[in-house]
Coordinates of C-alpha atoms and ligand atoms in Angstrom, one line a residue:
X570 CA 16.2 57.4 -31.3
X571 CA 16.6 54.6 -33.8
X572 CA 17.8 51.9 -31.4
X573 CA 15.6 52.8 -28.4
X574 CA 12.5 50.7 -27.7
X575 CA 9.6 50.5 -25.3
X576 CA 10.4 46.8 -25.1
X577 CA 13.0 44.3 -26.3
X578 CA 12.0 40.7 -26.5
X579 CA 14.8 38.1 -26.5
X580 CA 13.6 35.0 -28.3
X581 CA 11.0 34.6 -31.1
X582 CA 9.4 31.3 -29.9
X583 CA 5.7 31.1 -29.0
X584 CA 6.3 33.2 -25.8
X585 CA 8.5 35.8 -27.5
X586 CA 6.5 36.2 -30.7
X587 CA 3.2 36.4 -28.8
X588 CA 4.6 39.1 -26.5
X589 CA 6.0 41.0 -29.5
X590 CA 2.7 40.9 -31.5
X591 CA 0.6 42.0 -28.5
X592 CA 3.0 44.8 -27.8
X593 CA 2.7 45.8 -31.4
X594 CA -1.1 45.7 -31.2
X595 CA -0.9 48.0 -28.1
X596 CA 1.2 50.5 -30.1
X597 CA 4.5 49.9 -28.3
X598 CA 7.8 50.4 -30.2
X599 CA 9.4 47.1 -29.8
X600 CA 12.2 44.8 -31.1
X601 CA 12.3 41.0 -31.1
X602 CA 15.8 39.4 -31.3
X603 CA 15.9 35.8 -32.5
X604 CA 19.1 33.8 -33.0
X605 CA 17.7 30.9 -35.0
X606 CA 14.2 31.0 -36.6
X607 CA 11.0 32.8 -35.6
X608 CA 8.6 30.3 -34.1
X609 CA 11.3 28.8 -31.8
X610 CA 11.3 25.1 -30.7
X611 CA 7.5 24.8 -31.2
X612 CA 7.5 25.6 -34.9
X613 CA 10.9 24.3 -35.9
X614 CA 11.7 21.3 -33.6
X615 CA 8.7 20.6 -31.4
X616 CA 5.0 20.8 -31.6
X617 CA 4.6 21.2 -35.3
X618 CA 7.1 18.7 -36.8
X619 CA 6.2 16.1 -34.2
X620 CA 2.5 16.3 -34.9
X621 CA 3.1 16.2 -38.7
X622 CA 5.1 13.0 -38.3
X623 CA 2.4 11.5 -36.0
X624 CA -0.2 12.2 -38.7
X625 CA 1.9 10.6 -41.4
X626 CA 2.3 7.5 -39.1
X627 CA -1.4 7.4 -38.4
X628 CA -2.2 7.3 -42.1
X629 CA 0.2 4.4 -42.5
X630 CA -1.4 2.5 -39.7
X631 CA -4.8 3.1 -41.1
X632 CA -3.7 1.9 -44.5
X633 CA -2.5 -1.3 -42.9
X634 CA -5.4 -1.8 -40.5
X635 CA -8.6 -1.0 -42.4
X636 CA -8.9 -4.5 -44.0
X637 CA -11.6 -5.4 -41.5
X638 CA -13.7 -2.6 -43.0
X639 CA -13.2 -3.9 -46.5
X640 CA -10.6 -1.3 -47.5
X641 CA -7.3 -2.6 -48.8
X642 CA -4.2 -0.7 -50.0
X643 CA -0.8 -2.0 -51.0
X644 CA 1.7 -2.1 -48.1
X645 CA 2.3 1.7 -47.4
X646 CA 5.8 2.9 -48.2
X647 CA 7.5 6.0 -47.0
X648 CA 9.8 8.2 -49.1
X649 CA 11.8 10.2 -46.5
X650 CA 13.1 12.7 -48.9
X651 CA 9.6 13.7 -50.0
X652 CA 8.3 13.7 -46.4
X653 CA 11.2 15.9 -45.2
X654 CA 10.6 18.3 -48.1
X655 CA 6.9 18.5 -47.2
X656 CA 7.7 19.0 -43.5
X657 CA 10.3 21.7 -44.2
X658 CA 7.8 23.6 -46.4
X659 CA 5.2 23.4 -43.6
X660 CA 7.8 24.8 -41.2
X661 CA 8.9 27.5 -43.6
X662 CA 5.2 28.5 -44.1
X663 CA 4.7 28.7 -40.4
X664 CA 7.8 30.7 -39.8
X665 CA 6.9 33.0 -42.6
X666 CA 3.5 33.5 -41.1
X667 CA 5.1 34.9 -37.9
X668 CA 7.1 37.3 -40.1
X669 CA 3.9 38.4 -41.7
X670 CA 2.2 38.9 -38.3
X671 CA 5.3 40.9 -37.2
X672 CA 4.9 43.2 -40.2
X673 CA 1.2 43.6 -39.7
X674 CA 1.8 44.6 -36.1
X675 CA 4.8 46.8 -36.8
X676 CA 7.1 44.5 -34.8
X677 CA 10.8 45.1 -35.6
X678 CA 12.8 41.9 -35.5
X679 CA 16.5 41.2 -36.1
X680 CA 18.4 37.9 -36.5
X681 CA 21.2 37.5 -34.0
X682 CA 22.2 36.4 -30.5
X683 CA 21.1 38.9 -27.8
X684 CA 23.5 39.5 -25.0
X685 CA 22.3 41.4 -21.9
X686 CA 24.4 44.4 -20.9
X687 CA 22.0 45.7 -18.2
X688 CA 18.3 45.8 -17.7
X689 CA 17.9 48.5 -20.3
X690 CA 20.6 47.5 -22.8
X691 CA 21.0 44.6 -25.1
X692 CA 23.8 43.9 -27.5
X693 CA 23.4 42.0 -30.8
X694 CA 26.7 41.7 -32.6
X695 CA 28.4 45.1 -32.5
X696 CA 25.0 47.0 -32.2
X697 CA 23.6 48.2 -28.9
X698 CA 19.8 48.6 -28.3
X699 CA 18.1 50.2 -25.4
X700 CA 14.7 49.6 -23.9
X701 CA 12.4 50.6 -21.1
X702 CA 11.3 46.9 -20.6
X703 CA 13.1 43.7 -21.3
X704 CA 11.3 40.4 -21.9
X705 CA 13.4 37.3 -21.7
X706 CA 11.8 34.4 -23.8
X707 CA 14.9 32.3 -24.5
X708 CA 13.2 28.9 -24.1
X709 CA 14.7 25.6 -23.3
X710 CA 16.8 22.8 -24.7
X711 CA 17.0 19.0 -24.3
X712 CA 18.8 17.7 -21.2
X713 CA 21.8 15.6 -22.2
X714 CA 22.9 12.6 -20.2
X715 CA 26.5 12.1 -19.2
X716 CA 28.3 9.3 -21.1
X717 CA 25.5 9.3 -23.7
X718 CA 26.8 12.0 -26.0
X719 CA 24.5 12.9 -28.8
X720 CA 25.9 12.1 -32.2
X721 CA 22.7 12.7 -34.3
X722 CA 23.0 9.3 -35.9
X723 CA 22.7 6.6 -33.2
X724 CA 22.3 8.7 -30.1
X725 CA 19.6 11.3 -30.6
X726 CA 17.8 14.0 -28.8
X727 CA 14.4 15.3 -29.8
X728 CA 15.8 17.7 -32.4
X729 CA 17.4 14.7 -34.3
X730 CA 14.3 12.6 -33.8
X731 CA 12.1 15.0 -35.8
X732 CA 14.6 15.2 -38.5
X733 CA 14.2 11.6 -39.9
X734 CA 17.2 10.8 -42.0
X735 CA 16.6 7.1 -41.9
X736 CA 14.0 4.8 -40.4
X737 CA 15.4 2.6 -37.5
X738 CA 14.3 -1.0 -37.2
X739 CA 14.7 -0.6 -33.4
X740 CA 14.8 2.3 -31.1
X741 CA 15.3 2.7 -27.3
X742 CA 13.7 5.7 -25.8
X743 CA 14.9 7.0 -22.4
X744 CA 12.0 8.7 -20.6
X745 CA 8.3 8.1 -20.6
X746 CA 7.3 11.7 -20.5
X747 CA 5.2 13.4 -23.1
X748 CA 8.0 13.7 -25.6
X749 CA 9.3 10.1 -25.1
X750 CA 5.8 8.6 -25.5
X751 CA 5.0 10.8 -28.6
X752 CA 8.2 9.7 -30.3
X753 CA 7.4 6.1 -29.3
X754 CA 4.1 6.4 -31.1
X755 CA 5.8 8.1 -34.2
X756 CA 8.4 5.4 -34.5
X757 CA 6.1 2.5 -33.8
X758 CA 3.7 3.8 -36.5
X759 CA 6.6 4.0 -38.9
X760 CA 7.3 0.4 -38.3
X761 CA 10.1 0.3 -35.7
X762 CA 10.4 -2.0 -32.7
X763 CA 10.1 0.5 -29.8
X764 CA 11.3 0.1 -26.2
X765 CA 10.7 2.9 -23.7
X766 CA 12.4 2.9 -20.3
X767 CA 11.5 5.1 -17.4
X768 CA 13.2 5.4 -14.0
X769 CA 10.0 6.4 -12.1
X770 CA 7.2 4.0 -11.3
X771 CA 4.8 5.9 -13.6
X772 CA 4.7 7.6 -16.9
X773 CA 3.8 11.2 -18.0
X774 CA 5.1 13.0 -14.8
X775 CA 2.2 14.2 -12.6
X776 CA -0.6 13.2 -14.9
X777 CA -3.5 11.6 -13.1
X778 CA -2.2 8.1 -12.3
X779 CA -5.2 6.2 -13.5
X780 CA -5.0 8.0 -16.9
X781 CA -1.3 7.4 -17.4
X782 CA -1.7 3.8 -16.4
X783 CA -4.6 3.4 -18.9
X784 CA -2.4 4.9 -21.6
X785 CA 0.5 2.5 -20.9
X786 CA -1.8 -0.5 -21.0
X787 CA -3.0 0.6 -24.5
X788 CA 0.5 1.4 -25.8
X789 CA 1.7 -2.0 -24.6
X790 CA -1.2 -3.7 -26.5
X791 CA 0.0 -1.8 -29.6
X792 CA 3.4 -3.5 -29.1
X793 CA 5.3 -0.6 -27.6
X794 CA 7.5 -2.1 -24.8
X795 CA 7.3 0.3 -21.9
X796 CA 9.4 -0.6 -18.8
X797 CA 9.0 1.5 -15.6
X798 CA 11.5 1.5 -12.8
X799 CA 14.2 0.8 -15.3
X800 CA 17.2 2.9 -16.2
X801 CA 19.8 2.9 -18.9
X802 CA 23.1 2.4 -17.1
X803 CA 25.3 2.8 -20.1
X804 CA 25.4 2.8 -23.9
X805 CA 28.2 1.9 -26.3
X806 CA 28.2 2.8 -29.9
X807 CA 29.2 -0.1 -32.1
X808 CA 29.4 1.0 -35.7
X809 CA 25.8 1.7 -36.8
X810 CA 24.3 0.2 -33.7
X811 CA 24.2 1.1 -30.0
X812 CA 24.4 -1.4 -27.2
X813 CA 22.4 -0.3 -24.2
X814 CA 22.6 -1.8 -20.7
X815 CA 19.3 -1.6 -18.9
X816 CA 18.9 -2.1 -15.1
X817 CA 15.8 -2.3 -12.9
X818 CA 12.6 -4.1 -13.7
X819 CA 14.2 -4.9 -17.0
X820 CA 17.7 -6.1 -16.8
X821 CA 19.4 -6.7 -20.2
X822 CA 22.0 -5.5 -22.6
X823 CA 20.7 -5.2 -26.1
X824 CA 21.6 -3.6 -29.4
X825 CA 19.4 -1.0 -31.0
X826 CA 19.6 1.0 -34.2
X827 CA 19.1 4.2 -32.2
X828 CA 18.8 5.6 -28.7
X829 CA 16.6 8.7 -28.1
X830 CA 17.4 10.6 -24.9
X831 CA 14.1 12.2 -23.9
X832 CA 14.6 12.8 -20.2
X833 CA 13.4 16.4 -20.0
X834 CA 14.4 19.9 -21.0
X835 CA 16.4 22.6 -19.2
X836 CA 16.1 26.4 -19.4
X837 CA 18.2 28.4 -21.8
X838 CA 19.1 31.9 -20.8
X839 CA 21.0 34.7 -22.6
X840 CA 24.6 35.6 -22.0
X841 CA 24.9 38.4 -19.5
X842 CA 21.8 37.4 -17.5
X843 CA 23.9 37.2 -14.3
X844 CA 24.4 40.9 -14.5
X845 CA 20.7 41.5 -13.6
X846 CA 20.7 39.8 -10.2
X847 CA 17.5 37.8 -11.0
X848 CA 16.2 35.3 -8.6
X849 CA 16.4 31.8 -10.1
X850 CA 15.0 28.4 -9.3
X851 CA 17.1 25.5 -10.6
X852 CA 18.1 27.5 -13.6
X853 CA 14.6 28.8 -14.4
X854 CA 13.9 32.5 -14.0
X855 CA 11.5 33.3 -11.1
X856 CA 8.5 35.5 -12.0
X857 CA 5.4 36.7 -10.3
X858 CA 1.8 36.5 -11.7
X859 CA 2.5 39.4 -14.0
X860 CA 5.5 37.5 -15.3
X861 CA 7.8 40.2 -13.8
X862 CA 11.1 39.1 -12.3
X863 CA 12.4 40.6 -9.0
X864 CA 13.9 43.4 -11.1
X865 CA 11.3 46.0 -12.1
X866 CA 10.9 46.2 -15.9
X867 CA 12.5 42.8 -16.6
X868 CA 10.0 40.0 -17.5
X869 CA 10.5 36.3 -18.3
X870 CA 8.0 34.1 -20.1
X871 CA 7.8 30.6 -21.6
X872 CA 10.0 27.7 -20.9
X873 CA 12.8 29.7 -19.4
X874 CA 10.4 30.9 -16.7
X875 CA 9.5 27.4 -15.5
X876 CA 6.9 24.7 -16.2
X877 CA 4.7 23.5 -17.6
X878 CA 6.9 23.6 -20.6
X879 CA 4.1 24.1 -23.1
X880 CA 3.7 26.4 -26.1
X881 CA 0.2 27.7 -25.1
X882 CA 1.5 28.5 -21.6
X883 CA 4.3 30.5 -23.2
X884 CA 1.9 32.3 -25.5
X885 CA -0.4 33.3 -22.6
X886 CA 2.5 34.5 -20.6
X887 CA 3.7 36.6 -23.6
X888 CA 0.3 38.3 -23.8
X889 CA 0.2 38.9 -20.1
X890 CA 3.7 40.4 -20.0
X891 CA 2.9 42.7 -23.0
X892 CA -0.3 43.9 -21.4
X893 CA 1.4 44.6 -18.1
X894 CA 4.1 46.6 -20.0
X895 CA 1.3 48.6 -21.6
X896 CA -0.2 49.3 -18.2
X897 CA -3.2 47.0 -18.6
X898 CA -4.5 44.9 -15.7
X899 CA -3.3 41.4 -16.7
X900 CA -2.1 38.3 -14.7
X901 CA -1.2 34.7 -15.5
X902 CA -3.5 32.2 -13.7
X903 CA -2.4 28.6 -14.1
X904 CA -5.7 27.2 -12.8
X905 CA -6.5 25.1 -15.9
X906 CA -3.5 24.9 -18.3
X907 CA -4.5 22.0 -20.6
X908 CA -1.9 19.4 -21.5
X909 CA -2.2 17.1 -24.5
X910 CA -0.2 14.1 -25.4
X911 CA -0.6 13.0 -29.0
X912 CA -0.2 9.3 -28.5
X913 CA -2.8 6.9 -29.9
X914 CA -5.2 7.4 -28.3
X915 CA -4.4 10.9 -27.1
X916 CA -4.3 12.0 -23.5
X917 CA -5.7 15.4 -22.6
X918 CA -6.0 16.8 -19.1
X919 CA -7.0 20.1 -17.4
X920 CA -7.1 21.0 -13.8
X921 CA -6.3 18.8 -10.8
X922 CA -5.6 15.1 -11.0
X923 CA -7.2 12.9 -8.4
X924 CA -3.9 12.8 -6.5
X925 CA -3.4 16.5 -6.7
X926 CA -6.9 17.3 -5.6
X927 CA -6.5 15.0 -2.6
X928 CA -3.1 16.5 -1.7
X929 CA -4.7 20.0 -1.9
X930 CA -7.2 18.9 0.8
X931 CA -10.3 18.4 -1.2
X932 CA -12.8 15.7 -0.4
X933 CA -13.4 14.5 -4.0
X934 CA -15.9 12.7 -6.0
X935 CA -15.0 11.0 -9.3
X936 CA -17.0 10.1 -12.4
X937 CA -15.7 7.9 -15.1
X938 CA -16.9 6.8 -18.5
X939 CA -15.2 4.1 -20.6
X940 CA -15.1 4.6 -24.4
X941 CA -16.3 1.0 -24.9
X942 CA -19.8 2.4 -24.1
X943 CA -19.5 5.3 -26.5
X944 CA -21.3 5.0 -29.9
X945 CA -18.9 7.4 -31.6
X946 CA -15.9 5.3 -30.5
X947 CA -17.5 2.2 -32.1
X948 CA -17.9 4.0 -35.4
X949 CA -14.1 4.4 -35.8
X950 CA -13.2 1.2 -34.0
X951 CA -11.3 2.9 -31.2
X952 CA -13.0 1.8 -27.9
X953 CA -9.9 1.7 -25.7
X954 CA -10.0 4.7 -23.4
X955 CA -11.5 6.5 -20.4
X956 CA -12.8 9.9 -19.5
X957 CA -12.7 11.0 -15.8
X958 CA -14.0 14.0 -14.0
X959 CA -12.7 14.9 -10.5
X960 CA -15.2 17.0 -8.6
X961 CA -15.3 18.8 -5.2
X962 CA -17.7 16.8 -3.0
X963 CA -18.7 19.9 -1.0
X964 CA -19.5 22.3 -3.9
X965 CA -19.7 20.0 -7.0
X966 CA -17.2 22.3 -8.7
X967 CA -15.2 20.7 -11.5
X968 CA -11.6 20.3 -10.3
X969 CA -10.1 18.3 -13.1
X970 CA -11.0 16.5 -16.3
X971 CA -8.7 13.8 -17.7
X972 CA -9.2 11.8 -20.9
X973 CA -7.4 9.0 -22.8
X974 CA -9.4 9.1 -26.0
X975 CA -9.2 9.8 -29.7
X976 CA -9.9 13.5 -30.2
X977 CA -9.0 14.3 -26.6
X978 CA -7.2 17.4 -27.9
X979 CA -10.5 18.8 -29.1
X980 CA -12.5 17.7 -26.0
X981 CA -10.3 19.4 -23.4
X982 CA -11.3 22.9 -24.3
X983 CA -14.7 22.2 -22.7
X984 CA -13.0 21.2 -19.5
X985 CA -10.8 24.3 -19.5
X986 CA -13.8 26.6 -19.8
X987 CA -15.8 24.7 -17.2
X988 CA -13.0 25.0 -14.7
X989 CA -12.2 28.7 -15.6
X990 CA -15.9 29.6 -15.3
X991 CA -16.5 27.8 -12.1
X992 CA -18.9 25.2 -13.5
X993 CA -20.2 22.4 -11.5
X994 CA -20.1 18.7 -12.5
X995 CA -23.9 18.9 -12.8
X996 CA -23.6 21.8 -15.3
X997 CA -21.6 19.6 -17.6
X998 CA -24.1 16.8 -17.2
X999 CA -27.0 19.1 -17.9
X1000 CA -25.5 20.5 -21.1
X1001 CA -26.7 18.7 -24.2
X1002 CA -23.7 17.3 -26.1
X1003 CA -24.0 16.5 -29.8
X1004 CA -24.5 12.8 -30.7
X1005 CA -22.5 10.9 -31.8
X1006 CA -19.3 12.7 -30.6
X1007 CA -16.4 11.9 -28.3
X1008 CA -17.5 15.0 -26.3
X1009 CA -20.4 13.0 -25.0
X1010 CA -18.0 11.0 -22.9
X1011 CA -17.3 14.1 -20.7
X1012 CA -21.1 14.5 -20.2
X1013 CA -21.5 10.9 -19.4
X1014 CA -18.6 11.0 -16.9
X1015 CA -20.2 14.0 -15.3
X1016 CA -23.5 12.1 -15.1
X1017 CA -21.7 9.0 -13.8
X1018 CA -20.3 11.1 -10.9
X1019 CA -23.9 11.6 -9.8
X1020 CA -24.9 8.1 -10.5
X1021 CA -27.1 8.8 -13.6
X1022 CA -25.1 8.1 -16.7
X1023 CA -27.4 6.6 -19.4
X1024 CA -25.0 4.4 -21.3
X1025 CA -23.2 2.6 -18.4
X1026 CA -24.3 0.8 -15.3
X1027 CA -24.1 3.3 -12.4
X1028 CA -23.2 2.2 -9.0
X1029 CA -25.1 3.1 -7.0
X1030 CA -28.1 3.7 -9.3
X1031 CA -29.7 7.0 -8.2
X1032 CA -33.5 7.4 -8.2
Ligands
FAD1399 P1 11.3 28.4 -27.4 O1 10.3 27.8 -28.3 O2 12.4 27.5 -27.0 O3 11.9 29.7 -28.2 C1 13.0 30.4 -27.6 C2 13.7 31.1 -28.7 O4 14.6 32.0 -28.2 C3 14.4 30.1 -29.7 O5 14.0 30.3 -31.0 C4 15.9 30.5 -29.5 O6 16.6 30.4 -30.7 C5 15.8 32.0 -29.0 N1 16.9 32.4 -28.2 C6 17.4 31.9 -27.1 N2 18.4 32.6 -26.6 C7 18.6 33.7 -27.5 C8 19.4 34.8 -27.5 N3 20.4 34.9 -26.6 N4 19.3 35.7 -28.5 C9 18.3 35.5 -29.4 N5 17.5 34.5 -29.4 C10 17.6 33.6 -28.5 N6 4.3 22.2 -26.4 C11 3.0 22.2 -26.6 O7 2.3 23.1 -26.0 N7 2.3 21.3 -27.4 C12 3.0 20.3 -28.0 O8 2.5 19.5 -28.7 C13 4.4 20.3 -27.9 N8 5.2 19.4 -28.5 C14 6.5 19.4 -28.4 C15 7.3 18.4 -29.0 C16 8.7 18.4 -28.9 C17 9.5 17.3 -29.6 C18 9.3 19.4 -28.1 C19 10.8 19.4 -28.0 C20 8.6 20.4 -27.5 C21 7.2 20.4 -27.6 N9 6.4 21.3 -26.9 C22 5.0 21.3 -27.1 C23 7.0 22.3 -26.0 C24 7.1 23.7 -26.8 O9 7.8 23.5 -28.0 C25 7.7 24.7 -25.9 O10 7.1 24.7 -24.6 C26 7.7 26.1 -26.5 O11 8.4 26.1 -27.7 C27 8.3 27.1 -25.5 O12 8.2 28.4 -26.1 P2 9.3 29.5 -25.7 O13 8.9 30.7 -26.5 O14 9.3 29.6 -24.2 O15 10.7 29.0 -26.1

């Protein structure tokens, strides 16, 4: 039957497209329905455009700051039309790549909004499609704030913030989570005066406190004004400016060119979902370790199935759901989901923070290594940062690795494998790391935990 499938996936973001491709690889007849563009938030509004803008900003900063190494350029200028054209082409290429992978894996896809009729039936426009399994991968969207209505010009959400139409001289960012701090870095690099306010007493959610505090110190040195325990009580659009009233540790009313609301994301679910009787948790769909809901044959993956709201978590869940549908033994294990923040320097973490490990009842040991003692950091003039390992005192198992460091995104894979494979801190210390690399800092932190790092003073020094 033409409209009958082994599985229908609603949403073609990282979760949905990964599920679709894996189902295709496993020989299942399947259909992916996407209402906007394949690739979802990640390719079109999130990971990819934000990292492209961060890179552009980094080049501009380097062009300004390499004078002390004898390199001078003229003052860098940015042509937004050219940048946006380049960024759109990058996104088009990525989206096209998903289409090609779909064809290679015999995934059928249609453009349209899926509405759930029942657990085996989906409607798109006037067409009805039936399936043995339903995978909901409908993602998430920015949380708006009451009385701060997005207008795309002066009051922005993250979708507007990646679509640079003009460069603000000043921007107020509400929220010091990953998205808020990445945009703070983008706009600072592009020359804006950046203020970030956060209601909590710390940044970056449940990131290891010492690490988020270290990052904030560095960002403040770069001139990004971050104020914790401060909320934006109200905003008023005044022509091309916005006046914002801040309350808390910072009490002031000031005008900005733009206000970016980056206070988190909320799940997005398809119309008709209520007909399924799914168990929900604050709007997110509840799933088990196979990513199955309480209704047999209905799966949920990615942002709509709860945190962490990360593309690689969504992709893994997509693969797990596909394999479970195909009858393979698969399960999602969130033991070491890495998390990267593309600030300058980057933050990358995997496993338990010091606070989480203590709360879980571990007696912990901690090893730290500061980048000031790392040769590779000297070679690029970026010595602000720290790498930290949290170990289990009883077994020496690696519980968590946390870094504020250039290239942290590349270093964190080692930590993920160490945790997944049940490595001890000693294993990391004993492994020869190439010199000079940023990766050496993980080895040195491991050695420091046992009091035998070579390039720092260990206390106590071990025989
Ligand atoms: P989504 O990417 O949200 O995709 C869901 C798709 O479903 C959408 O395309 C939507 O159009 C479609 N859809 C919804 N309802 C229907 C329907 N009824 N019918 C048909 N289609 C429907 N994560 C990282 O891991 N690393 C990063 O560096 C990173 N940076 C980010 C930067 C920003 C600015 C933002 C906003 C997010 C970032 N993220 C990052 C998060 C990441 O983008 C998401 O976690 C990821 O996209 C979630 O994937 P998903 O498949 O669950 O959902």
